[in-house]
Coordinates of C-alpha atoms in Angstrom, one line a residue:
X1 CA -10.4 -29.3 19.1
X2 CA -13.8 -27.9 18.0
X3 CA -12.2 -24.6 16.9
X4 CA -9.5 -26.4 14.9
X5 CA -12.2 -28.4 13.1
X6 CA -14.2 -25.3 12.3
X7 CA -11.0 -23.5 11.1
X8 CA -10.3 -26.5 8.8
X9 CA -13.8 -26.4 7.5
X10 CA -13.6 -22.6 6.9
X11 CA -10.2 -22.9 5.1
X12 CA -11.5 -25.8 3.0
X13 CA -14.6 -23.8 2.0
X14 CA -12.3 -20.9 1.1
X15 CA -10.0 -23.2 -0.9
X16 CA -13.1 -24.5 -2.9
X17 CA -13.9 -20.9 -3.9
X18 CA -10.4 -19.5 -4.6
X19 CA -8.3 -22.5 -5.6
X20 CA -10.8 -24.6 -7.5
X21 CA -13.0 -21.9 -9.0
X22 CA -11.0 -21.9 -12.2
X23 CA -10.7 -25.7 -12.7
X24 CA -14.4 -26.0 -11.7
X25 CA -15.5 -24.0 -14.7
X26 CA -13.5 -26.1 -17.2
X27 CA -16.6 -28.4 -17.6
X28 CA -18.2 -25.5 -19.6
X29 CA -15.9 -26.1 -22.6
X30 CA -13.5 -29.0 -22.3
X31 CA -15.7 -31.8 -23.7
X32 CA -17.2 -29.5 -26.3
X33 CA -13.7 -28.5 -27.6
X34 CA -12.4 -32.1 -27.8
X35 CA -15.3 -33.3 -29.9
X36 CA -15.9 -29.9 -31.6
X37 CA -12.4 -30.0 -33.0
X38 CA -13.6 -32.3 -35.8
X39 CA -10.6 -34.6 -35.3
X40 CA -12.4 -37.3 -33.3
X41 CA -14.9 -39.5 -35.2
X42 CA -18.1 -39.6 -33.2
X43 CA -18.5 -43.2 -32.0
X44 CA -19.5 -44.7 -28.6
X45 CA -16.0 -46.2 -28.3
X46 CA -14.4 -42.8 -28.8
X47 CA -16.7 -41.2 -26.2
X48 CA -15.4 -43.8 -23.7
X49 CA -11.8 -43.2 -24.8
X50 CA -12.0 -39.4 -24.5
X51 CA -13.8 -39.5 -21.1
X52 CA -11.1 -41.9 -19.9
X53 CA -8.3 -39.5 -21.1
X54 CA -10.0 -36.5 -19.4
X55 CA -10.4 -38.5 -16.1
X56 CA -6.8 -39.7 -16.1
X57 CA -5.5 -36.3 -17.1
X58 CA -7.2 -34.9 -14.0
X59 CA -5.8 -37.8 -11.9
X60 CA -2.2 -37.6 -13.1
X61 CA -1.7 -33.8 -13.4
X62 CA -3.9 -32.5 -10.5
X63 CA -4.2 -35.4 -8.0
X64 CA -0.7 -36.9 -8.4
X65 CA 1.6 -34.1 -9.6
X66 CA 0.2 -31.1 -7.8
X67 CA -1.8 -32.4 -4.8
X68 CA 0.7 -35.2 -3.9
X69 CA 4.1 -34.1 -5.1
X70 CA 4.3 -30.3 -5.8
X71 CA 2.4 -29.3 -2.6
X72 CA 5.3 -30.8 -0.6
X73 CA 7.7 -28.2 -2.0
X74 CA 6.6 -25.4 0.2
X75 CA 8.9 -22.4 0.8
X76 CA 8.3 -21.6 4.5
X77 CA 4.6 -22.3 3.9
X78 CA 4.4 -20.4 0.6
X79 CA 3.8 -21.9 -2.8
X80 CA 3.6 -20.8 -6.5
X81 CA 6.2 -20.4 -9.2
X82 CA 8.1 -17.6 -7.5
X83 CA 8.4 -19.6 -4.2
X84 CA 9.5 -22.7 -6.2
X85 CA 12.0 -20.6 -8.1
X86 CA 13.4 -19.2 -4.9
X87 CA 13.7 -22.8 -3.5
X88 CA 15.4 -24.0 -6.7
X89 CA 17.9 -21.1 -6.9
X90 CA 18.8 -21.5 -3.3
X91 CA 19.3 -25.3 -3.8
X92 CA 21.9 -24.6 -6.6
X93 CA 23.5 -21.4 -5.2
X94 CA 26.9 -23.1 -5.3
X95 CA 26.4 -23.5 -9.1
X96 CA 26.2 -19.9 -10.4
X97 CA 25.8 -20.7 -14.1
X98 CA 23.0 -23.2 -13.5
X99 CA 21.4 -20.8 -11.0
X100 CA 21.3 -18.0 -13.5
X101 CA 19.7 -20.3 -16.1
X102 CA 17.1 -21.5 -13.6
X103 CA 16.3 -17.9 -12.6
X104 CA 15.7 -17.0 -16.2
X105 CA 13.6 -20.1 -16.8
X106 CA 11.5 -19.4 -13.7
X107 CA 11.0 -15.7 -14.5
X108 CA 9.9 -16.7 -18.0
X109 CA 7.4 -19.1 -16.4
X110 CA 6.1 -16.3 -14.3
X111 CA 5.7 -14.1 -17.4
X112 CA 3.6 -16.9 -19.0
X113 CA 1.3 -16.7 -16.0
X114 CA 0.1 -13.3 -17.2
X115 CA -0.6 -14.9 -20.6
X116 CA -2.7 -17.5 -18.9
X117 CA -4.3 -14.7 -16.8
X118 CA -5.5 -13.0 -19.9
X119 CA -6.9 -16.1 -21.7
X120 CA -8.6 -17.8 -18.7
X121 CA -11.0 -15.0 -17.6
X122 CA -11.9 -14.4 -21.3
X123 CA -12.6 -18.0 -22.2
X124 CA -14.4 -18.7 -18.8
X125 CA -16.8 -15.7 -18.9
X126 CA -17.4 -16.0 -22.6
X127 CA -18.3 -19.7 -22.4
X128 CA -20.7 -19.0 -19.5
X129 CA -22.5 -16.3 -21.4
X130 CA -22.6 -18.4 -24.5
X131 CA -25.1 -20.6 -22.6
X132 CA -27.7 -18.0 -23.7
X133 CA -27.3 -19.3 -27.2
X134 CA -28.8 -22.6 -26.0
X135 CA -31.7 -20.7 -24.5
X136 CA -32.4 -19.0 -27.8
X137 CA -30.3 -18.3 -31.0
X138 CA -31.5 -14.7 -30.8
X139 CA -29.2 -14.1 -27.9
X140 CA -26.1 -14.7 -30.1
X141 CA -25.5 -11.1 -30.9
X142 CA -25.6 -10.1 -27.2
X143 CA -22.9 -12.6 -26.1
X144 CA -19.8 -10.4 -26.8
X145 CA -21.2 -7.1 -25.4
X146 CA -22.6 -8.9 -22.3
X147 CA -19.2 -10.6 -21.7
X148 CA -17.4 -7.3 -21.9
X149 CA -19.9 -5.7 -19.5
X150 CA -19.4 -8.5 -16.9
X151 CA -15.6 -8.2 -17.3
X152 CA -15.7 -4.4 -16.9
X153 CA -17.7 -4.7 -13.7
X154 CA -15.3 -7.2 -12.4
X155 CA -12.3 -5.0 -12.9
X156 CA -14.0 -1.8 -11.7
X157 CA -14.7 -3.3 -8.3
X158 CA -11.0 -4.4 -7.8
X159 CA -10.0 -1.0 -6.2
X160 CA -12.6 -1.6 -3.5
X161 CA -11.0 -4.8 -2.5
X162 CA -12.5 -8.3 -2.3
X163 CA -12.9 -8.5 1.5
X164 CA -16.6 -7.9 1.3
X165 CA -17.5 -10.2 -1.6
X166 CA -14.7 -12.7 -0.9
X167 CA -16.7 -14.4 1.9
X168 CA -19.2 -15.5 -0.7
X169 CA -16.7 -17.1 -3.1
X170 CA -16.5 -20.4 -1.2
X171 CA -20.3 -20.9 -0.8
X172 CA -21.1 -19.8 -4.4
X173 CA -18.5 -22.2 -5.8
X174 CA -19.7 -25.0 -3.5
X175 CA -23.2 -24.5 -5.0
X176 CA -21.6 -24.5 -8.4
X177 CA -19.8 -27.9 -7.7
X178 CA -23.1 -29.3 -6.3
X179 CA -25.0 -28.1 -9.4
X180 CA -22.6 -29.6 -11.9
X181 CA -22.6 -32.9 -10.0
X182 CA -26.4 -32.9 -9.9
X183 CA -26.5 -32.2 -13.7
X184 CA -24.3 -35.2 -14.4
X185 CA -26.0 -37.8 -12.1
X186 CA -29.3 -38.3 -14.0
X187 CA -27.5 -38.9 -17.3
X188 CA -25.1 -41.4 -15.6
X189 CA -28.1 -43.2 -14.0
X190 CA -29.7 -43.3 -17.5
X191 CA -26.5 -44.8 -19.0
X192 CA -24.6 -46.4 -16.1
X193 CA -22.3 -48.2 -18.5
X194 CA -20.5 -44.9 -19.1
X195 CA -18.7 -45.4 -15.7
X196 CA -16.7 -48.1 -17.4
X197 CA -14.6 -45.2 -18.8
X198 CA -13.0 -44.9 -15.4
X199 CA -10.8 -47.8 -16.4
X200 CA -7.5 -46.5 -18.0
X201 CA -7.7 -49.3 -20.6
X202 CA -10.2 -47.1 -22.6
X203 CA -7.8 -44.2 -22.6
X204 CA -4.9 -46.5 -23.6
X205 CA -7.0 -48.3 -26.2
X206 CA -8.0 -45.0 -27.8
X207 CA -4.4 -43.8 -27.9
X208 CA -3.2 -47.1 -29.3
X209 CA -5.8 -47.0 -32.0
X210 CA -5.5 -43.3 -32.8
X211 CA -2.0 -42.1 -31.9
X212 CA -2.1 -39.1 -34.3
X213 CA -5.6 -38.0 -33.2
X214 CA -4.7 -38.5 -29.5
X215 CA -1.7 -36.3 -29.9
X216 CA -3.7 -33.6 -31.6
X217 CA -6.6 -33.6 -29.1
X218 CA -4.3 -33.2 -26.1
X219 CA -4.4 -29.5 -27.0
X220 CA -8.1 -29.6 -26.1
X221 CA -7.9 -32.1 -23.3
X222 CA -5.6 -29.7 -21.4
X223 CA -8.6 -27.4 -20.9
X224 CA -9.8 -29.8 -18.1
X225 CA -6.9 -28.7 -15.9
X226 CA -7.2 -24.9 -16.3
X227 CA -6.1 -23.3 -13.1
X228 CA -4.1 -26.3 -11.8
X229 CA -1.2 -24.0 -11.1
X230 CA -3.4 -22.0 -8.7
X231 CA -3.6 -25.0 -6.5
X232 CA 0.1 -24.6 -5.6
X233 CA 0.2 -20.8 -5.8
X234 CA -2.5 -20.5 -3.0
X235 CA -0.6 -22.8 -0.7
X236 CA 0.3 -19.9 1.6
X237 CA -3.3 -18.7 1.9
X238 CA -4.9 -22.1 2.9
X239 CA -2.3 -24.7 3.7
X240 CA -1.9 -28.2 2.3
X241 CA -4.6 -30.0 4.2
X242 CA -7.6 -27.8 3.2
X243 CA -6.4 -27.8 -0.4
X244 CA -6.1 -31.6 -0.5
X245 CA -9.4 -32.0 1.4
X246 CA -11.3 -29.6 -1.0
X247 CA -9.9 -31.5 -4.0
X248 CA -10.7 -35.1 -3.0
X249 CA -14.0 -34.4 -1.2
X250 CA -15.6 -31.8 -3.5
X251 CA -13.9 -30.7 -6.7
X252 CA -12.7 -34.0 -8.1
X253 CA -15.9 -36.0 -7.5
X254 CA -18.1 -33.1 -8.9
X255 CA -15.9 -32.7 -12.0
X256 CA -15.9 -36.5 -12.6
X257 CA -19.7 -36.7 -12.3
X258 CA -20.2 -33.8 -14.7
X259 CA -17.8 -35.1 -17.3
X260 CA -19.3 -38.6 -17.2
X261 CA -22.8 -37.0 -17.3
X262 CA -21.8 -35.2 -20.5
X263 CA -20.4 -38.5 -21.9
X264 CA -23.7 -40.2 -21.1
X265 CA -25.6 -37.4 -22.8
X266 CA -23.5 -37.7 -26.0
X267 CA -24.2 -41.5 -26.1
X268 CA -27.9 -40.8 -26.0
X269 CA -28.0 -37.6 -28.1
X270 CA -24.9 -37.1 -30.4
X271 CA -26.2 -33.8 -31.6
X272 CA -25.7 -32.3 -28.1
X273 CA -21.9 -32.1 -29.0
X274 CA -22.3 -28.4 -29.9
X275 CA -22.7 -27.5 -26.2
X276 CA -23.0 -30.7 -24.0
X277 CA -22.8 -28.8 -20.7
X278 CA -25.8 -26.6 -21.1
X279 CA -27.7 -29.2 -23.0
X280 CA -27.6 -31.5 -20.0
X281 CA -29.9 -29.1 -18.1
X282 CA -33.7 -29.2 -18.4
X283 CA -35.2 -26.1 -20.1
X284 CA -36.4 -24.6 -16.9
X285 CA -32.9 -24.6 -15.4
X286 CA -31.1 -23.0 -18.3
X287 CA -31.4 -19.3 -17.3
X288 CA -30.5 -20.0 -13.6
X289 CA -27.6 -22.2 -14.8
X290 CA -26.2 -19.4 -17.1
X291 CA -26.4 -16.9 -14.2
X292 CA -24.7 -19.4 -11.8
X293 CA -22.0 -20.2 -14.5
X294 CA -21.3 -16.5 -15.0
X295 CA -20.9 -16.0 -11.2
X296 CA -18.6 -19.1 -11.0
X297 CA -16.5 -17.8 -13.9
X298 CA -16.3 -14.3 -12.3
X299 CA -15.0 -15.9 -9.1
X300 CA -12.5 -18.0 -11.1
X301 CA -11.4 -14.8 -12.9
X302 CA -11.1 -13.0 -9.5
X303 CA -8.7 -15.5 -8.2
X304 CA -6.5 -15.0 -11.3
X305 CA -6.6 -11.2 -10.9
X306 CA -5.7 -11.4 -7.2
X307 CA -2.9 -13.8 -8.2
X308 CA -1.6 -11.3 -10.8
X309 CA -1.4 -8.6 -8.1
X310 CA 0.4 -10.9 -5.7
X311 CA 2.9 -12.2 -8.3
X312 CA 3.6 -8.7 -9.6
X313 CA 4.4 -7.5 -6.0
X314 CA 6.7 -10.5 -5.5
X315 CA 8.5 -9.9 -8.8
X316 CA 9.0 -6.2 -8.0
X317 CA 10.6 -7.2 -4.6
X318 CA 12.9 -9.7 -6.4
X319 CA 14.1 -6.8 -8.6
X320 CA 12.6 -7.8 -11.9
X321 CA 10.1 -5.0 -12.3
X322 CA 10.1 -1.3 -11.4
X323 CA 8.1 -0.2 -8.3
X324 CA 4.4 0.2 -9.1
X325 CA 1.6 1.9 -7.2
X326 CA 0.3 -0.6 -4.6
X327 CA -2.8 0.1 -2.7
X328 CA -3.9 -1.9 0.4
X329 CA -7.6 -2.7 0.3
X330 CA -7.9 -4.3 3.7
X331 CA -6.8 -3.0 7.1
X332 CA -6.7 -6.6 8.6
X333 CA -5.3 -8.6 5.7
X334 CA -2.1 -7.0 4.3
X335 CA -2.1 -9.5 1.5
X336 CA -5.2 -7.9 -0.1
X337 CA -3.7 -5.3 -2.5
X338 CA -4.8 -3.4 -5.6
X339 CA -2.4 -2.4 -8.4
X340 CA -4.1 0.0 -10.8
X341 CA -1.5 -0.5 -13.6
X342 CA -1.8 -4.3 -13.5
X343 CA -5.6 -4.2 -13.1
X344 CA -6.2 -2.1 -16.2
X345 CA -3.4 -3.6 -18.2
X346 CA -5.0 -7.0 -17.7
X347 CA -8.4 -5.7 -18.6
X348 CA -7.2 -4.2 -21.9
X349 CA -5.5 -7.4 -22.8
X350 CA -8.6 -9.5 -21.9
X351 CA -10.9 -7.2 -24.0
X352 CA -8.5 -7.5 -26.9
X353 CA -8.7 -11.3 -26.5
X354 CA -12.5 -11.4 -26.5
X355 CA -12.8 -9.0 -29.4
X356 CA -10.1 -10.7 -31.5
X357 CA -11.2 -14.3 -30.9
X358 CA -15.0 -13.7 -30.4
X359 CA -15.9 -17.2 -29.1
X360 CA -14.8 -19.7 -26.4
X361 CA -13.9 -22.2 -29.2
X362 CA -11.5 -19.7 -30.8
X363 CA -10.1 -18.8 -27.4
X364 CA -9.5 -22.5 -26.7
X365 CA -7.1 -22.5 -29.6
X366 CA -5.1 -19.7 -27.8
X367 CA -5.2 -21.5 -24.5
X368 CA -2.8 -24.2 -23.6
X369 CA 0.7 -23.2 -24.8
X370 CA 1.3 -20.9 -21.8
X371 CA -0.1 -23.1 -19.1
X372 CA 1.5 -26.4 -20.4
X373 CA 4.9 -24.6 -20.6
X374 CA 4.3 -23.3 -17.1
X375 CA 3.6 -26.9 -15.9
X376 CA 6.8 -28.1 -17.7
X377 CA 8.8 -25.4 -15.9
X378 CA 7.3 -26.3 -12.5
X379 CA 8.3 -29.9 -13.1
X380 CA 11.9 -29.0 -14.0
X381 CA 12.2 -26.7 -11.0
X382 CA 10.8 -29.4 -8.7
X383 CA 13.6 -31.8 -9.9
X384 CA 16.3 -29.3 -8.8
X385 CA 14.5 -28.7 -5.4
X386 CA 14.2 -32.4 -4.5
X387 CA 17.6 -33.3 -5.9
X388 CA 19.8 -30.4 -4.6
X389 CA 17.6 -29.0 -1.9
X390 CA 16.2 -32.1 -0.3
X391 CA 19.3 -34.3 -1.3
X392 CA 17.2 -37.2 -2.6
X393 CA 19.0 -39.9 -4.6
X394 CA 19.2 -39.1 -8.3
X395 CA 17.3 -42.2 -9.4
X396 CA 14.4 -41.3 -7.1
X397 CA 14.4 -37.7 -8.4
X398 CA 14.3 -38.8 -12.0
X399 CA 11.5 -41.3 -11.2
X400 CA 9.5 -38.8 -9.3
X401 CA 9.7 -36.0 -11.9
X402 CA 10.6 -37.8 -15.1
X403 CA 7.1 -39.3 -15.6
X404 CA 5.4 -35.9 -15.1
X405 CA 8.0 -34.3 -17.4
X406 CA 7.0 -36.6 -20.2
X407 CA 3.3 -36.0 -19.6
X408 CA 3.8 -32.2 -19.6
X409 CA 6.1 -32.4 -22.6
X410 CA 3.4 -34.3 -24.6
X411 CA 0.8 -31.7 -23.7
X412 CA 3.1 -28.8 -24.5
X413 CA 4.2 -30.2 -27.9
X414 CA 0.5 -31.0 -28.8
X415 CA -0.4 -27.4 -28.0
X416 CA 2.4 -26.1 -30.2
X417 CA 0.1 -27.2 -33.1
X418 CA -2.2 -24.4 -32.1
X419 CA 0.6 -21.8 -32.3
X420 CA -0.7 -20.1 -35.4
X421 CA -4.4 -20.5 -34.5
X422 CA -4.1 -18.2 -31.4
X423 CA -1.4 -19.8 -29.3
X424 CA 0.9 -16.9 -30.3
X425 CA -1.2 -14.5 -28.2
X426 CA -0.4 -15.6 -24.6
X427 CA 3.2 -16.4 -25.8
X428 CA 3.5 -12.8 -27.1
X429 CA 2.3 -11.4 -23.8
X430 CA 4.7 -13.6 -21.8
X431 CA 7.7 -12.9 -24.1
X432 CA 7.0 -9.1 -24.0
X433 CA 6.9 -9.2 -20.2
X434 CA 10.1 -11.4 -20.1
X435 CA 12.0 -8.8 -22.2
X436 CA 10.8 -6.0 -19.8
X437 CA 11.8 -7.9 -16.7
X438 CA 15.2 -9.0 -18.0
X439 CA 15.8 -5.4 -19.2
X440 CA 14.9 -4.0 -15.8
X441 CA 17.1 -6.5 -14.0
X442 CA 20.1 -5.9 -16.2
X443 CA 19.6 -2.2 -16.2
X444 CA 19.5 -2.1 -12.4
X445 CA 22.8 -4.1 -12.3
X446 CA 24.4 -1.6 -14.7
X447 CA 23.1 1.3 -12.7
X448 CA 24.3 -0.1 -9.4
X449 CA 27.7 -0.9 -11.0
X450 CA 27.9 2.8 -12.1
X451 CA 26.9 4.0 -8.6
X452 CA 29.5 1.7 -7.1
X453 CA 32.2 2.9 -9.5
X454 CA 31.5 6.6 -8.7
X455 CA 30.9 6.0 -5.0
X456 CA 32.9 7.4 -2.1
X457 CA 33.6 5.2 0.9
X458 CA 31.2 6.3 3.7
X459 CA 33.6 5.8 6.7
X460 CA 36.4 7.7 5.1
X461 CA 34.0 10.5 4.1
X462 CA 32.5 10.8 7.6
X463 CA 36.0 10.9 9.1
X464 CA 36.9 13.8 6.8
X465 CA 33.6 15.6 7.5
X466 CA 34.0 15.4 11.3
X467 CA 37.5 16.9 11.2
X468 CA 35.7 20.2 10.6
X469 CA 32.0 19.3 11.3
X470 CA 29.2 21.3 9.8
X471 CA 26.4 22.8 11.9
X472 CA 24.3 19.9 13.6
X473 CA 20.6 20.4 13.6
X474 CA 18.0 18.6 15.8
X475 CA 16.3 15.5 14.5
X476 CA 17.2 12.4 12.5
X477 CA 18.1 12.1 8.8
X478 CA 17.5 8.8 7.0
X479 CA 19.5 8.6 3.8
X480 CA 18.6 5.7 1.4
X481 CA 21.5 4.2 -0.5
X482 CA 21.6 1.3 -3.0
X483 CA 24.9 0.0 -1.6
X484 CA 26.0 -0.2 2.1
X485 CA 29.2 1.6 2.8
X486 CA 28.9 4.2 0.1
X487 CA 28.0 7.9 0.4
X488 CA 24.5 8.6 -0.9
X489 CA 24.1 11.4 -3.4
X490 CA 21.4 12.9 -1.2
X491 CA 23.9 13.5 1.6
X492 CA 26.4 15.2 -0.7
X493 CA 23.6 17.5 -2.0
X494 CA 22.4 18.2 1.5
X495 CA 25.9 19.2 2.7
X496 CA 26.6 21.2 -0.5
X497 CA 23.3 23.2 -0.5
X498 CA 22.1 23.3 3.1
X499 CA 25.5 23.0 4.8
X500 CA 24.1 21.2 7.8
X501 CA 24.1 17.7 9.3
X502 CA 21.3 16.2 11.5
X503 CA 22.0 15.2 15.0
X504 CA 21.4 11.6 14.1
X505 CA 22.1 10.1 10.7
X506 CA 21.0 6.7 9.4
X507 CA 22.4 5.3 6.1
X508 CA 19.8 2.7 5.1
X509 CA 20.0 0.0 2.4
X510 CA 16.8 -2.0 1.7
X511 CA 17.5 -5.6 0.6
X512 CA 15.0 -8.1 -0.8
X513 CA 15.7 -11.8 -0.6
X514 CA 14.7 -15.0 -2.4
X515 CA 12.7 -16.2 0.6
X516 CA 9.0 -15.5 1.3
X517 CA 9.2 -14.1 4.8
X518 CA 11.9 -12.5 7.0
X519 CA 10.8 -12.0 10.6
X520 CA 11.1 -8.8 12.6
X521 CA 13.9 -10.3 14.7
X522 CA 16.1 -10.6 11.5
X523 CA 14.8 -7.3 9.9
X524 CA 17.7 -5.0 10.8
X525 CA 21.5 -5.3 10.5
X526 CA 23.0 -2.3 12.3
X527 CA 26.6 -1.0 12.3
X528 CA 27.5 2.0 14.4
X529 CA 29.8 4.5 12.5
X530 CA 30.4 6.9 15.4
X531 CA 29.3 10.6 15.9
X532 CA 25.6 9.4 16.1
X533 CA 25.7 7.8 12.6
X534 CA 24.7 4.3 11.8
X535 CA 24.8 2.0 8.7
X536 CA 21.5 0.0 8.6
X537 CA 20.6 -2.8 6.2
X538 CA 16.8 -3.7 6.2
X539 CA 15.9 -7.2 5.0
X540 CA 12.6 -8.2 3.5
X541 CA 11.3 -11.4 2.0
X542 CA 9.4 -11.2 -1.3
X543 CA 6.1 -11.7 0.5
X544 CA 6.8 -9.1 3.2
X545 CA 5.2 -5.6 3.0
X546 CA 8.0 -3.0 3.1
X547 CA 7.4 -0.5 5.8
X548 CA 10.6 1.4 6.6
X549 CA 9.4 3.6 9.5
X550 CA 8.1 0.5 11.3
X551 CA 11.4 -1.4 10.7
X552 CA 13.5 1.5 11.9
X553 CA 11.4 1.8 15.1
X554 CA 13.4 -1.3 16.2
X555 CA 16.5 1.1 16.5
X556 CA 15.2 2.2 19.9
X557 CA 17.4 0.7 22.5
X558 CA 20.4 0.7 20.2
X559 CA 21.5 4.2 21.1
X560 CA 19.3 5.8 18.4
X561 CA 15.9 7.1 19.4
X562 CA 13.7 7.9 16.4
X563 CA 10.9 10.4 16.7
X564 CA 8.5 10.4 13.8
X565 CA 7.9 14.1 14.1
X566 CA 11.6 15.0 13.7
X567 CA 12.7 12.3 11.2
X568 CA 13.3 13.3 7.6
X569 CA 13.9 10.8 4.8
X570 CA 16.4 11.8 2.0
X571 CA 16.1 10.0 -1.3
X572 CA 18.1 10.3 -4.5
X573 CA 15.9 10.5 -7.6
X574 CA 18.3 9.3 -10.3
X575 CA 17.6 10.2 -14.0
X576 CA 19.1 7.5 -16.3
X577 CA 20.9 8.7 -19.4
X578 CA 21.4 5.9 -22.0
X579 CA 24.8 6.1 -23.7
X580 CA 26.5 4.0 -26.5
X581 CA 28.9 1.6 -24.9
X582 CA 29.3 -1.8 -23.4
X583 CA 26.0 -1.9 -21.4
X584 CA 22.8 -3.1 -23.2
X585 CA 21.6 -2.7 -26.7
X586 CA 20.6 1.0 -27.3
X587 CA 16.9 0.2 -27.5
X588 CA 17.1 -1.7 -24.2
X589 CA 18.9 1.2 -22.5
X590 CA 16.2 3.6 -23.7
X591 CA 13.5 1.1 -22.5
X592 CA 15.2 0.9 -19.1
X593 CA 15.5 4.7 -18.9
X594 CA 11.8 5.0 -19.6
X595 CA 10.8 2.3 -17.1
X596 CA 13.1 4.0 -14.5
X597 CA 11.4 7.3 -15.2
X598 CA 7.9 5.9 -14.8
X599 CA 8.7 3.8 -11.7
X600 CA 6.6 4.6 -8.6
X601 CA 8.6 6.6 -6.0
X602 CA 10.5 4.7 -3.3
X603 CA 8.6 6.8 -0.7
X604 CA 5.2 5.2 -1.3
X605 CA 6.8 1.8 -1.9
X606 CA 8.5 1.9 1.5
X607 CA 5.5 3.5 3.2
X608 CA 7.3 6.7 4.1
X609 CA 5.3 9.7 5.5
X610 CA 4.8 12.0 2.5
X611 CA 5.4 15.2 4.6
X612 CA 8.8 13.9 5.8
X613 CA 10.4 13.0 2.4
X614 CA 13.1 15.1 0.6
X615 CA 14.0 14.0 -2.9
X616 CA 17.2 15.2 -4.5
X617 CA 17.9 14.4 -8.2
X618 CA 21.0 13.4 -10.1
X619 CA 21.8 12.2 -13.6
X620 CA 23.6 8.9 -14.2
X621 CA 24.9 7.6 -17.5
X622 CA 24.8 3.9 -18.2

């Protein structure tokens, strides 16, 4: 009982650091941007109205939608848009047209995550460092260079893994939440009437009196829920109970106290609107607060970078991106990975964002479109999960998701007003990635169709070969093939050039599925072909780490004894030749050919021993 309590406490502390680091730093810029937009006349009544809108946005979107509803939609304990997409596509698998639309929508939502992954670290770190301007205006010129140095250091340490510093994420973020709560309390004590803004009638009154302004400022209000998607995405790491406990016991109370403290400050000192967060602090606390805020934003950014690695790996295994170099940074935790291409690609995009927009206020204009569209997509997918997966009545499903759909739609349409002020930037990133992913998926389909069209039936081929068998040599040959039952090109090349066949031959197809985990007991599907040959299909979920030698070790006891020292892996390295025809547009075929050429080898992706791999090339026209 005692250990389960300590485990819950440890997971809750971890959730505070990883899940809520992002939303915890939104206090740096949310209130400033709402009033700094110039759309809201500065009156005490409007301060109450805006605070009430911020509080009820947190309550409706985070507490009700994500913590209460969306966290229930776990896919074998996993969360996030990919897990939700897998649940939704499985729920409508008997409706192929709807399923293909949902897959495209879900993948587009995943692409938007990268747009959010660029803007959020940029705006968070920049807004923290901008606190130096409150200390002294002389620091203004140092803000951009210092922000870039902090971000560079953050991305450099990724290859070392976060196991060492990860243990400090929870405690540091807990100190951050305690600090922002402590900043707000004295101002609330000075103006206790500000707590009246907890009543929704202030929000409704403001919206009723200023419908146009209310619609416009939703684009800034959404800043208070930055990172809400992470709450669902990290479900598999922490579980529902710690995430809910961390929100209701620490994050939500601390955020509320700070926002209301900023409101109380604005009632007393309207000129503090230029940076209410830092101006809440006494002079002696400014430098420590800037340092703590920078640490908190780095931790929040770390969670997004780790999420980008994890999501990319899942997308690769679902077949929407080519294989990329994946390095494991922890012996104990297989989920801790480092992807150099993703890491430095993100860094370049974030530097571009900082240099282009130059301030957190300008970046706030870019933020919102991607995240609100992601929230809208999550709500839509949730409807299909609870309607077709859980079989709830239609009226209940519409009631459960319809309200959130309207809220998300209002936020999204408001953010569209920022499209030309910077909103195009994350949309451009998301759209570019979507084109790449759909090109890769379609290209792989065309390639597999071509391979299937040119393929020779494996059983018939082996029957013909064993009528006059070639020389058999000791050891085991593992031939990788895209389709079960077809002769791999590598086998044809081996027989043609080496004129030998190994004593044991495995024809292996690796399949990834729209489920997070597939256990070892369901890993292999084995079919004996006679003459010491087997057809093997290896199954992985999109969260599993592919390890072919380990999977094939389970062949022992099935008449096939594999010895690592005498096993060779034969792979076909296909070169794609784009041709004019009925496939894709010529530019997409050329793009696919380039992506295919630059893809990481199957050997490293499947964790094959480098000294036991034989690659044989062939050209394929699509």
